[in-house]
mmCIF file of N, CA and C in Angstrom:
data_model
loop_
_atom_site.group_PDB
_atom_site.id
_atom_site.type_symbol
_atom_site.label_atom_id
_atom_site.label_comp_id
_atom_site.label_asym_id
_atom_site.label_seq_id
_atom_site.Cartn_x
_atom_site.Cartn_y
_atom_site.Cartn_z
ATOM 1 N N MET A 86 0.818 -1.193 0.000
ATOM 2 C CA MET A 86 0.000 0.000 0.000
ATOM 3 C C MET A 86 0.866 1.262 0.000
ATOM 4 N N ARG A 87 1.967 1.213 0.757
ATOM 5 C CA ARG A 87 2.858 2.377 0.819
ATOM 6 C C ARG A 87 3.488 2.634 -0.553
ATOM 7 N N ARG A 88 3.874 1.581 -1.253
ATOM 8 C CA ARG A 88 4.458 1.733 -2.598
ATOM 9 C C ARG A 88 3.471 2.377 -3.561
ATOM 10 N N LEU A 89 2.222 1.986 -3.454
ATOM 11 C CA LEU A 89 1.195 2.554 -4.317
ATOM 12 C C LEU A 89 1.032 4.048 -4.049
ATOM 13 N N ALA A 90 1.073 4.446 -2.786
ATOM 14 C CA ALA A 90 0.959 5.866 -2.434
ATOM 15 C C ALA A 90 2.152 6.650 -2.960
ATOM 16 N N ILE A 91 3.354 6.086 -2.853
ATOM 17 C CA ILE A 91 4.550 6.756 -3.365
ATOM 18 C C ILE A 91 4.482 6.873 -4.881
ATOM 19 N N LEU A 92 4.042 5.812 -5.543
ATOM 20 C CA LEU A 92 3.907 5.838 -7.003
ATOM 21 C C LEU A 92 2.889 6.894 -7.429
ATOM 22 N N ALA A 93 1.777 6.956 -6.735
ATOM 23 C CA ALA A 93 0.742 7.952 -7.059
ATOM 24 C C ALA A 93 1.283 9.362 -6.867
ATOM 25 N N ALA A 94 2.032 9.592 -5.784
ATOM 26 C CA ALA A 94 2.609 10.917 -5.542
ATOM 27 C C ALA A 94 3.609 11.278 -6.634
ATOM 28 N N ALA A 95 4.410 10.312 -7.060
ATOM 29 C CA ALA A 95 5.386 10.571 -8.119
ATOM 30 C C ALA A 95 4.692 10.924 -9.425
ATOM 31 N N VAL A 96 3.623 10.223 -9.751
ATOM 32 C CA VAL A 96 2.881 10.513 -10.983
ATOM 33 C C VAL A 96 2.289 11.915 -10.924
ATOM 34 N N VAL A 97 1.739 12.295 -9.778
ATOM 35 C CA VAL A 97 1.158 13.633 -9.627
ATOM 36 C C VAL A 97 2.235 14.699 -9.789
ATOM 37 N N LEU A 98 3.380 14.504 -9.154
ATOM 38 C CA LEU A 98 4.464 15.482 -9.260
ATOM 39 C C LEU A 98 4.982 15.599 -10.685
ATOM 40 N N LEU A 99 5.163 14.469 -11.356
ATOM 41 C CA LEU A 99 5.663 14.518 -12.734
ATOM 42 C C LEU A 99 4.646 15.111 -13.687
ATOM 43 N N SER A 100 3.373 14.886 -13.440
ATOM 44 C CA SER A 100 2.360 15.461 -14.336
ATOM 45 C C SER A 100 2.256 16.967 -14.151
ATOM 46 N N ALA A 101 2.727 17.477 -13.010
ATOM 47 C CA ALA A 101 2.707 18.918 -12.787
ATOM 48 C C ALA A 101 3.804 19.631 -13.563
ATOM 49 N N CYS A 102 4.810 18.893 -14.028
ATOM 50 C CA CYS A 102 5.887 19.492 -14.821
ATOM 51 C C CYS A 102 5.335 19.851 -16.195
ATOM 52 N N SER A 103 5.509 21.084 -16.592
ATOM 53 C CA SER A 103 5.023 21.464 -17.911
ATOM 54 C C SER A 103 6.066 21.107 -18.958
ATOM 55 N N VAL A 104 5.595 20.596 -20.038
ATOM 56 C CA VAL A 104 6.471 20.284 -21.154
ATOM 57 C C VAL A 104 6.050 21.197 -22.291
ATOM 58 N N TRP A 105 7.001 21.979 -22.774
ATOM 59 C CA TRP A 105 6.718 23.001 -23.774
ATOM 60 C C TRP A 105 6.957 22.459 -25.167
ATOM 61 N N PRO A 106 6.212 22.941 -26.151
ATOM 62 C CA PRO A 106 6.565 22.620 -27.535
ATOM 63 C C PRO A 106 7.958 23.178 -27.845
ATOM 64 N N VAL A 107 8.590 22.639 -28.853
ATOM 65 C CA VAL A 107 9.938 23.068 -29.221
ATOM 66 C C VAL A 107 9.964 24.578 -29.417
ATOM 67 N N ASP A 108 10.926 25.249 -28.764
ATOM 68 C CA ASP A 108 11.145 26.693 -28.837
ATOM 69 C C ASP A 108 10.022 27.522 -28.213
ATOM 70 N N GLN A 109 9.148 26.906 -27.429
ATOM 71 C CA GLN A 109 8.083 27.656 -26.771
ATOM 72 C C GLN A 109 8.311 27.773 -25.269
ATOM 73 N N ASP A 110 9.404 27.212 -24.767
ATOM 74 C CA ASP A 110 9.720 27.339 -23.354
ATOM 75 C C ASP A 110 10.109 28.793 -23.069
ATOM 76 N N PRO A 111 9.972 29.244 -21.829
ATOM 77 C CA PRO A 111 10.261 30.659 -21.525
ATOM 78 C C PRO A 111 11.666 31.103 -21.955
ATOM 79 N N TYR A 112 12.668 30.277 -21.722
ATOM 80 C CA TYR A 112 14.034 30.651 -22.118
ATOM 81 C C TYR A 112 14.146 30.750 -23.634
ATOM 82 N N GLY A 113 13.593 29.779 -24.344
ATOM 83 C CA GLY A 113 13.621 29.805 -25.806
ATOM 84 C C GLY A 113 12.911 31.020 -26.380
ATOM 85 N N MET A 114 11.807 31.420 -25.743
ATOM 86 C CA MET A 114 11.074 32.599 -26.214
ATOM 87 C C MET A 114 11.904 33.868 -26.028
ATOM 88 N N SER A 115 12.644 33.960 -24.914
ATOM 89 C CA SER A 115 13.473 35.153 -24.712
ATOM 90 C C SER A 115 14.620 35.188 -25.726
ATOM 91 N N LEU A 116 15.180 34.028 -26.049
ATOM 92 C CA LEU A 116 16.230 33.987 -27.066
ATOM 93 C C LEU A 116 15.683 34.400 -28.423
ATOM 94 N N ARG A 117 14.486 33.935 -28.734
ATOM 95 C CA ARG A 117 13.892 34.294 -30.028
ATOM 96 C C ARG A 117 13.605 35.785 -30.102
ATOM 97 N N ARG A 118 13.180 36.393 -28.994
ATOM 98 C CA ARG A 118 12.964 37.854 -28.989
ATOM 99 C C ARG A 118 14.261 38.585 -29.308
ATOM 100 N N ASN A 119 15.365 38.166 -28.691
ATOM 101 C CA ASN A 119 16.664 38.791 -28.980
ATOM 102 C C ASN A 119 17.047 38.602 -30.441
ATOM 103 N N ALA A 120 16.843 37.405 -30.957
ATOM 104 C CA ALA A 120 17.175 37.140 -32.359
ATOM 105 C C ALA A 120 16.266 37.948 -33.293
ATOM 106 N N ASN A 121 14.987 38.100 -32.936
ATOM 107 C CA ASN A 121 14.070 38.893 -33.758
ATOM 108 C C ASN A 121 14.488 40.358 -33.817
ATOM 109 N N GLU A 122 14.984 40.905 -32.710
ATOM 110 C CA GLU A 122 15.480 42.286 -32.721
ATOM 111 C C GLU A 122 16.649 42.423 -33.693
ATOM 112 N N THR A 123 17.495 41.419 -33.728
ATOM 113 C CA THR A 123 18.632 41.447 -34.654
ATOM 114 C C THR A 123 18.152 41.342 -36.097
ATOM 115 N N ILE A 124 17.165 40.492 -36.350
ATOM 116 C CA ILE A 124 16.589 40.377 -37.711
ATOM 117 C C ILE A 124 16.009 41.729 -38.140
ATOM 118 N N MET A 125 15.280 42.378 -37.251
ATOM 119 C CA MET A 125 14.686 43.677 -37.608
ATOM 120 C C MET A 125 15.762 44.725 -37.878
ATOM 121 N N ALA A 126 16.856 44.678 -37.123
ATOM 122 C CA ALA A 126 17.972 45.595 -37.377
ATOM 123 C C ALA A 126 18.609 45.288 -38.731
ATOM 124 N N LEU A 127 18.742 44.003 -39.074
ATOM 125 C CA LEU A 127 19.283 43.633 -40.396
ATOM 126 C C LEU A 127 18.383 44.149 -41.518
ATOM 127 N N GLN A 128 17.070 44.038 -41.326
ATOM 128 C CA GLN A 128 16.137 44.532 -42.335
ATOM 129 C C GLN A 128 16.254 46.044 -42.507
ATOM 130 N N ALA A 129 16.382 46.770 -41.406
ATOM 131 C CA ALA A 129 16.534 48.232 -41.480
ATOM 132 C C ALA A 129 17.846 48.598 -42.161
ATOM 133 N N TYR A 130 18.923 47.895 -41.833
ATOM 134 C CA TYR A 130 20.226 48.149 -42.458
ATOM 135 C C TYR A 130 20.129 47.931 -43.970
ATOM 136 N N ARG A 131 19.508 46.835 -44.362
ATOM 137 C CA ARG A 131 19.378 46.531 -45.799
ATOM 138 C C ARG A 131 18.538 47.591 -46.507
ATOM 139 N N LYS A 132 17.473 48.046 -45.859
ATOM 140 C CA LYS A 132 16.629 49.087 -46.457
ATOM 141 C C LYS A 132 17.430 50.370 -46.680
ATOM 142 N N ASP A 133 18.266 50.725 -45.699
ATOM 143 C CA ASP A 133 19.055 51.955 -45.801
ATOM 144 C C ASP A 133 20.253 51.834 -46.745
ATOM 145 N N ASN A 134 20.850 50.646 -46.841
ATOM 146 C CA ASN A 134 22.112 50.482 -47.573
ATOM 147 C C ASN A 134 22.028 49.611 -48.819
ATOM 148 N N GLY A 135 20.889 48.979 -49.048
ATOM 149 C CA GLY A 135 20.721 48.182 -50.252
ATOM 150 C C GLY A 135 21.300 46.769 -50.177
ATOM 151 N N ALA A 136 21.949 46.420 -49.097
ATOM 152 C CA ALA A 136 22.523 45.080 -48.938
ATOM 153 C C ALA A 136 22.680 44.804 -47.451
ATOM 154 N N PHE A 137 22.824 43.527 -47.131
ATOM 155 C CA PHE A 137 23.076 43.157 -45.744
ATOM 156 C C PHE A 137 24.508 43.515 -45.365
ATOM 157 N N PRO A 138 24.753 43.775 -44.082
ATOM 158 C CA PRO A 138 26.127 44.085 -43.658
ATOM 159 C C PRO A 138 27.016 42.845 -43.756
ATOM 160 N N MET A 139 28.307 43.073 -43.850
ATOM 161 C CA MET A 139 29.254 41.951 -43.898
ATOM 162 C C MET A 139 29.280 41.193 -42.578
ATOM 163 N N SER A 140 29.041 41.903 -41.472
ATOM 164 C CA SER A 140 29.005 41.244 -40.162
ATOM 165 C C SER A 140 27.950 41.916 -39.290
ATOM 166 N N LEU A 141 27.534 41.235 -38.250
ATOM 167 C CA LEU A 141 26.546 41.800 -37.336
ATOM 168 C C LEU A 141 27.082 43.025 -36.593
ATOM 169 N N ALA A 142 28.385 43.120 -36.472
ATOM 170 C CA ALA A 142 28.983 44.264 -35.774
ATOM 171 C C ALA A 142 28.613 45.594 -36.437
ATOM 172 N N ALA A 143 28.332 45.579 -37.718
ATOM 173 C CA ALA A 143 27.968 46.805 -38.430
ATOM 174 C C ALA A 143 26.613 47.357 -37.991
ATOM 175 N N LEU A 144 25.850 46.567 -37.263
ATOM 176 C CA LEU A 144 24.528 47.020 -36.811
ATOM 177 C C LEU A 144 24.602 47.951 -35.609
ATOM 178 N N THR A 145 25.731 47.923 -34.902
ATOM 179 C CA THR A 145 25.844 48.745 -33.703
ATOM 180 C C THR A 145 26.612 50.018 -33.994
ATOM 181 N N PRO A 146 26.297 51.105 -33.408
ATOM 182 C CA PRO A 146 25.190 51.381 -32.504
ATOM 183 C C PRO A 146 23.948 51.931 -33.205
ATOM 184 N N LYS A 147 24.018 52.138 -34.524
ATOM 185 C CA LYS A 147 22.906 52.791 -35.210
ATOM 186 C C LYS A 147 21.626 51.961 -35.200
ATOM 187 N N TYR A 148 21.718 50.670 -35.454
ATOM 188 C CA TYR A 148 20.529 49.835 -35.585
ATOM 189 C C TYR A 148 20.220 49.024 -34.324
ATOM 190 N N LEU A 149 21.238 48.738 -33.546
ATOM 191 C CA LEU A 149 21.098 48.062 -32.255
ATOM 192 C C LEU A 149 22.065 48.724 -31.281
ATOM 193 N N PRO A 150 21.646 48.952 -30.039
ATOM 194 C CA PRO A 150 22.593 49.531 -29.081
ATOM 195 C C PRO A 150 23.802 48.618 -28.868
ATOM 196 N N SER A 151 23.542 47.317 -28.853
ATOM 197 C CA SER A 151 24.619 46.324 -28.755
ATOM 198 C C SER A 151 24.058 44.994 -29.254
ATOM 199 N N LEU A 152 24.951 44.119 -29.651
ATOM 200 C CA LEU A 152 24.520 42.787 -30.079
ATOM 201 C C LEU A 152 24.113 41.989 -28.852
ATOM 202 N N PRO A 153 23.094 41.133 -28.973
ATOM 203 C CA PRO A 153 22.679 40.350 -27.808
ATOM 204 C C PRO A 153 23.774 39.368 -27.385
ATOM 205 N N ASP A 154 23.935 39.216 -26.064
ATOM 206 C CA ASP A 154 24.888 38.231 -25.547
ATOM 207 C C ASP A 154 24.383 36.812 -25.787
ATOM 208 N N VAL A 155 23.095 36.633 -25.623
ATOM 209 C CA VAL A 155 22.465 35.340 -25.878
ATOM 210 C C VAL A 155 21.270 35.568 -26.770
ATOM 211 N N PRO A 156 21.006 34.755 -27.688
ATOM 212 C CA PRO A 156 21.777 33.569 -28.016
ATOM 213 C C PRO A 156 23.013 33.921 -28.836
ATOM 214 N N GLY A 157 23.944 32.996 -28.884
ATOM 215 C CA GLY A 157 25.078 33.154 -29.788
ATOM 216 C C GLY A 157 24.565 32.990 -31.210
ATOM 217 N N LEU A 158 24.557 34.054 -31.967
ATOM 218 C CA LEU A 158 23.958 34.031 -33.308
ATOM 219 C C LEU A 158 24.986 33.688 -34.382
ATOM 220 N N HIS A 159 24.574 32.858 -35.319
ATOM 221 C CA HIS A 159 25.376 32.583 -36.516
ATOM 222 C C HIS A 159 24.687 33.329 -37.653
ATOM 223 N N TYR A 160 25.433 34.152 -38.362
ATOM 224 C CA TYR A 160 24.885 35.041 -39.388
ATOM 225 C C TYR A 160 25.356 34.622 -40.766
ATOM 226 N N GLU A 161 24.411 34.568 -41.702
ATOM 227 C CA GLU A 161 24.733 34.289 -43.112
ATOM 228 C C GLU A 161 24.564 35.581 -43.908
ATOM 229 N N TYR A 162 25.686 36.130 -44.353
ATOM 230 C CA TYR A 162 25.677 37.393 -45.092
ATOM 231 C C TYR A 162 24.855 37.301 -46.387
ATOM 232 N N ALA A 163 24.920 36.180 -47.068
ATOM 233 C CA ALA A 163 24.287 36.046 -48.389
ATOM 234 C C ALA A 163 22.788 36.335 -48.365
ATOM 235 N N ASP A 164 22.097 35.837 -47.346
ATOM 236 C CA ASP A 164 20.647 36.048 -47.314
ATOM 237 C C ASP A 164 20.157 36.718 -46.025
ATOM 238 N N GLY A 165 21.066 37.098 -45.151
ATOM 239 C CA GLY A 165 20.682 37.780 -43.919
ATOM 240 C C GLY A 165 20.024 36.888 -42.889
ATOM 241 N N SER A 166 20.194 35.585 -43.037
ATOM 242 C CA SER A 166 19.552 34.670 -42.086
ATOM 243 C C SER A 166 20.398 34.488 -40.830
ATOM 244 N N LEU A 167 19.728 34.085 -39.769
ATOM 245 C CA LEU A 167 20.378 33.832 -38.486
ATOM 246 C C LEU A 167 20.055 32.418 -38.022
ATOM 247 N N SER A 168 20.928 31.870 -37.205
ATOM 248 C CA SER A 168 20.643 30.603 -36.532
ATOM 249 C C SER A 168 21.273 30.637 -35.152
ATOM 250 N N TYR A 169 20.746 29.812 -34.265
ATOM 251 C CA TYR A 169 21.277 29.677 -32.911
ATOM 252 C C TYR A 169 20.819 28.345 -32.343
ATOM 253 N N HIS A 170 21.442 27.947 -31.258
ATOM 254 C CA HIS A 170 20.979 26.751 -30.559
ATOM 255 C C HIS A 170 21.105 26.955 -29.054
ATOM 256 N N TYR A 171 20.328 26.172 -28.325
ATOM 257 C CA TYR A 171 20.325 26.268 -26.862
ATOM 258 C C TYR A 171 19.794 24.972 -26.276
ATOM 259 N N ILE A 172 19.953 24.840 -24.969
ATOM 260 C CA ILE A 172 19.403 23.687 -24.257
ATOM 261 C C ILE A 172 18.343 24.213 -23.293
ATOM 262 N N PRO A 173 17.093 23.767 -23.464
ATOM 263 C CA PRO A 173 16.027 24.209 -22.556
ATOM 264 C C PRO A 173 16.260 23.679 -21.142
ATOM 265 N N SER A 174 15.457 24.173 -20.221
ATOM 266 C CA SER A 174 15.558 23.703 -18.841
ATOM 267 C C SER A 174 14.828 22.371 -18.670
ATOM 268 N N TRP A 175 15.035 21.763 -17.523
ATOM 269 C CA TRP A 175 14.411 20.485 -17.219
ATOM 270 C C TRP A 175 12.913 20.620 -17.318
ATOM 271 N N PRO A 176 12.164 19.692 -17.811
ATOM 272 C CA PRO A 176 12.533 18.330 -18.151
ATOM 273 C C PRO A 176 12.957 18.150 -19.602
ATOM 274 N N GLN A 177 12.994 19.206 -20.365
ATOM 275 C CA GLN A 177 13.354 19.112 -21.783
ATOM 276 C C GLN A 177 14.814 19.471 -21.955
ATOM 277 N N LEU A 178 15.663 18.500 -21.924
ATOM 278 C CA LEU A 178 17.096 18.768 -21.959
ATOM 279 C C LEU A 178 17.733 18.474 -23.311
ATOM 280 N N ARG A 179 16.941 18.226 -24.326
ATOM 281 C CA ARG A 179 17.501 18.013 -25.659
ATOM 282 C C ARG A 179 17.834 19.357 -26.290
ATOM 283 N N PRO A 180 19.003 19.469 -26.918
ATOM 284 C CA PRO A 180 19.350 20.732 -27.573
ATOM 285 C C PRO A 180 18.334 21.104 -28.657
ATOM 286 N N VAL A 181 18.066 22.384 -28.764
ATOM 287 C CA VAL A 181 17.157 22.907 -29.786
ATOM 288 C C VAL A 181 17.979 23.776 -30.724
ATOM 289 N N TRP A 182 17.827 23.541 -32.015
ATOM 290 C CA TRP A 182 18.522 24.316 -33.048
ATOM 291 C C TRP A 182 17.458 25.092 -33.809
ATOM 292 N N CYS A 183 17.659 26.410 -33.915
ATOM 293 C CA CYS A 183 16.697 27.283 -34.599
ATOM 294 C C CYS A 183 17.389 28.036 -35.732
ATOM 295 N N ALA A 184 16.678 28.199 -36.824
ATOM 296 C CA ALA A 184 17.187 28.960 -37.967
ATOM 297 C C ALA A 184 16.054 29.799 -38.540
ATOM 298 N N SER A 185 16.376 31.046 -38.873
ATOM 299 C CA SER A 185 15.370 31.884 -39.516
ATOM 300 C C SER A 185 15.186 31.387 -40.941
ATOM 301 N N VAL A 186 13.972 31.524 -41.424
ATOM 302 C CA VAL A 186 13.677 31.142 -42.793
ATOM 303 C C VAL A 186 13.908 32.387 -43.636
ATOM 304 N N GLY A 187 15.128 32.513 -44.182
ATOM 305 C CA GLY A 187 15.511 33.741 -44.868
ATOM 306 C C GLY A 187 15.695 34.856 -43.855
ATOM 307 N N ASN A 188 15.513 36.075 -44.291
ATOM 308 C CA ASN A 188 15.682 37.226 -43.394
ATOM 309 C C ASN A 188 14.323 37.675 -42.884
ATOM 310 N N ASN A 189 13.689 36.831 -42.092
ATOM 311 C CA ASN A 189 12.439 37.216 -41.459
ATOM 312 C C ASN A 189 12.329 36.535 -40.114
ATOM 313 N N THR A 190 11.275 36.847 -39.389
ATOM 314 C CA THR A 190 11.133 36.341 -38.032
ATOM 315 C C THR A 190 10.367 35.027 -37.968
ATOM 316 N N ASP A 191 10.281 34.319 -39.076
ATOM 317 C CA ASP A 191 9.767 32.946 -39.064
ATOM 318 C C ASP A 191 10.936 32.039 -38.705
ATOM 319 N N TRP A 192 10.768 31.218 -37.703
ATOM 320 C CA TRP A 192 11.847 30.366 -37.225
ATOM 321 C C TRP A 192 11.487 28.904 -37.392
ATOM 322 N N LYS A 193 12.455 28.123 -37.809
ATOM 323 C CA LYS A 193 12.302 26.671 -37.864
ATOM 324 C C LYS A 193 13.193 26.114 -36.748
ATOM 325 N N CYS A 194 12.569 25.502 -35.757
ATOM 326 C CA CYS A 194 13.313 24.984 -34.603
ATOM 327 C C CYS A 194 13.055 23.488 -34.474
ATOM 328 N N GLU A 195 14.126 22.766 -34.194
ATOM 329 C CA GLU A 195 14.036 21.323 -34.049
ATOM 330 C C GLU A 195 14.874 20.862 -32.865
ATOM 331 N N GLU A 196 14.388 19.821 -32.187
ATOM 332 C CA GLU A 196 15.185 19.193 -31.139
ATOM 333 C C GLU A 196 16.206 18.287 -31.781
ATOM 334 N N HIS A 197 17.382 18.216 -31.182
ATOM 335 C CA HIS A 197 18.446 17.331 -31.660
ATOM 336 C C HIS A 197 18.879 16.440 -30.512
ATOM 337 N N LEU A 198 19.071 15.187 -30.804
ATOM 338 C CA LEU A 198 19.603 14.283 -29.802
ATOM 339 C C LEU A 198 21.098 14.495 -29.689
ATOM 340 N N ILE A 199 21.597 14.348 -28.498
ATOM 341 C CA ILE A 199 23.035 14.546 -28.272
ATOM 342 C C ILE A 199 23.813 13.401 -28.858
#
């Protein structure tokens, strides 16, 4: 009987853990907001200069006060796209890799097994 009570308590505790869709966890959402600000700065730079900058550093300070510390962004000059990856918090510990679809704020994010 005691084992059954412990098992029931464990099931209740585990069911209380929220599991987020890929890139919808609070940390992932904050990273995407930072990346979206960078995408918008890239779009403004391109509108003003006719092409994307050679590096993200060209966005500061006119288009962004500073580059975001997180996420670590990978920038593709050819199409202005960005990508990043991160590891969500427990219970979702699989790395998530996100890439912008071209130079816009549509993101394709997938979990990757280690």
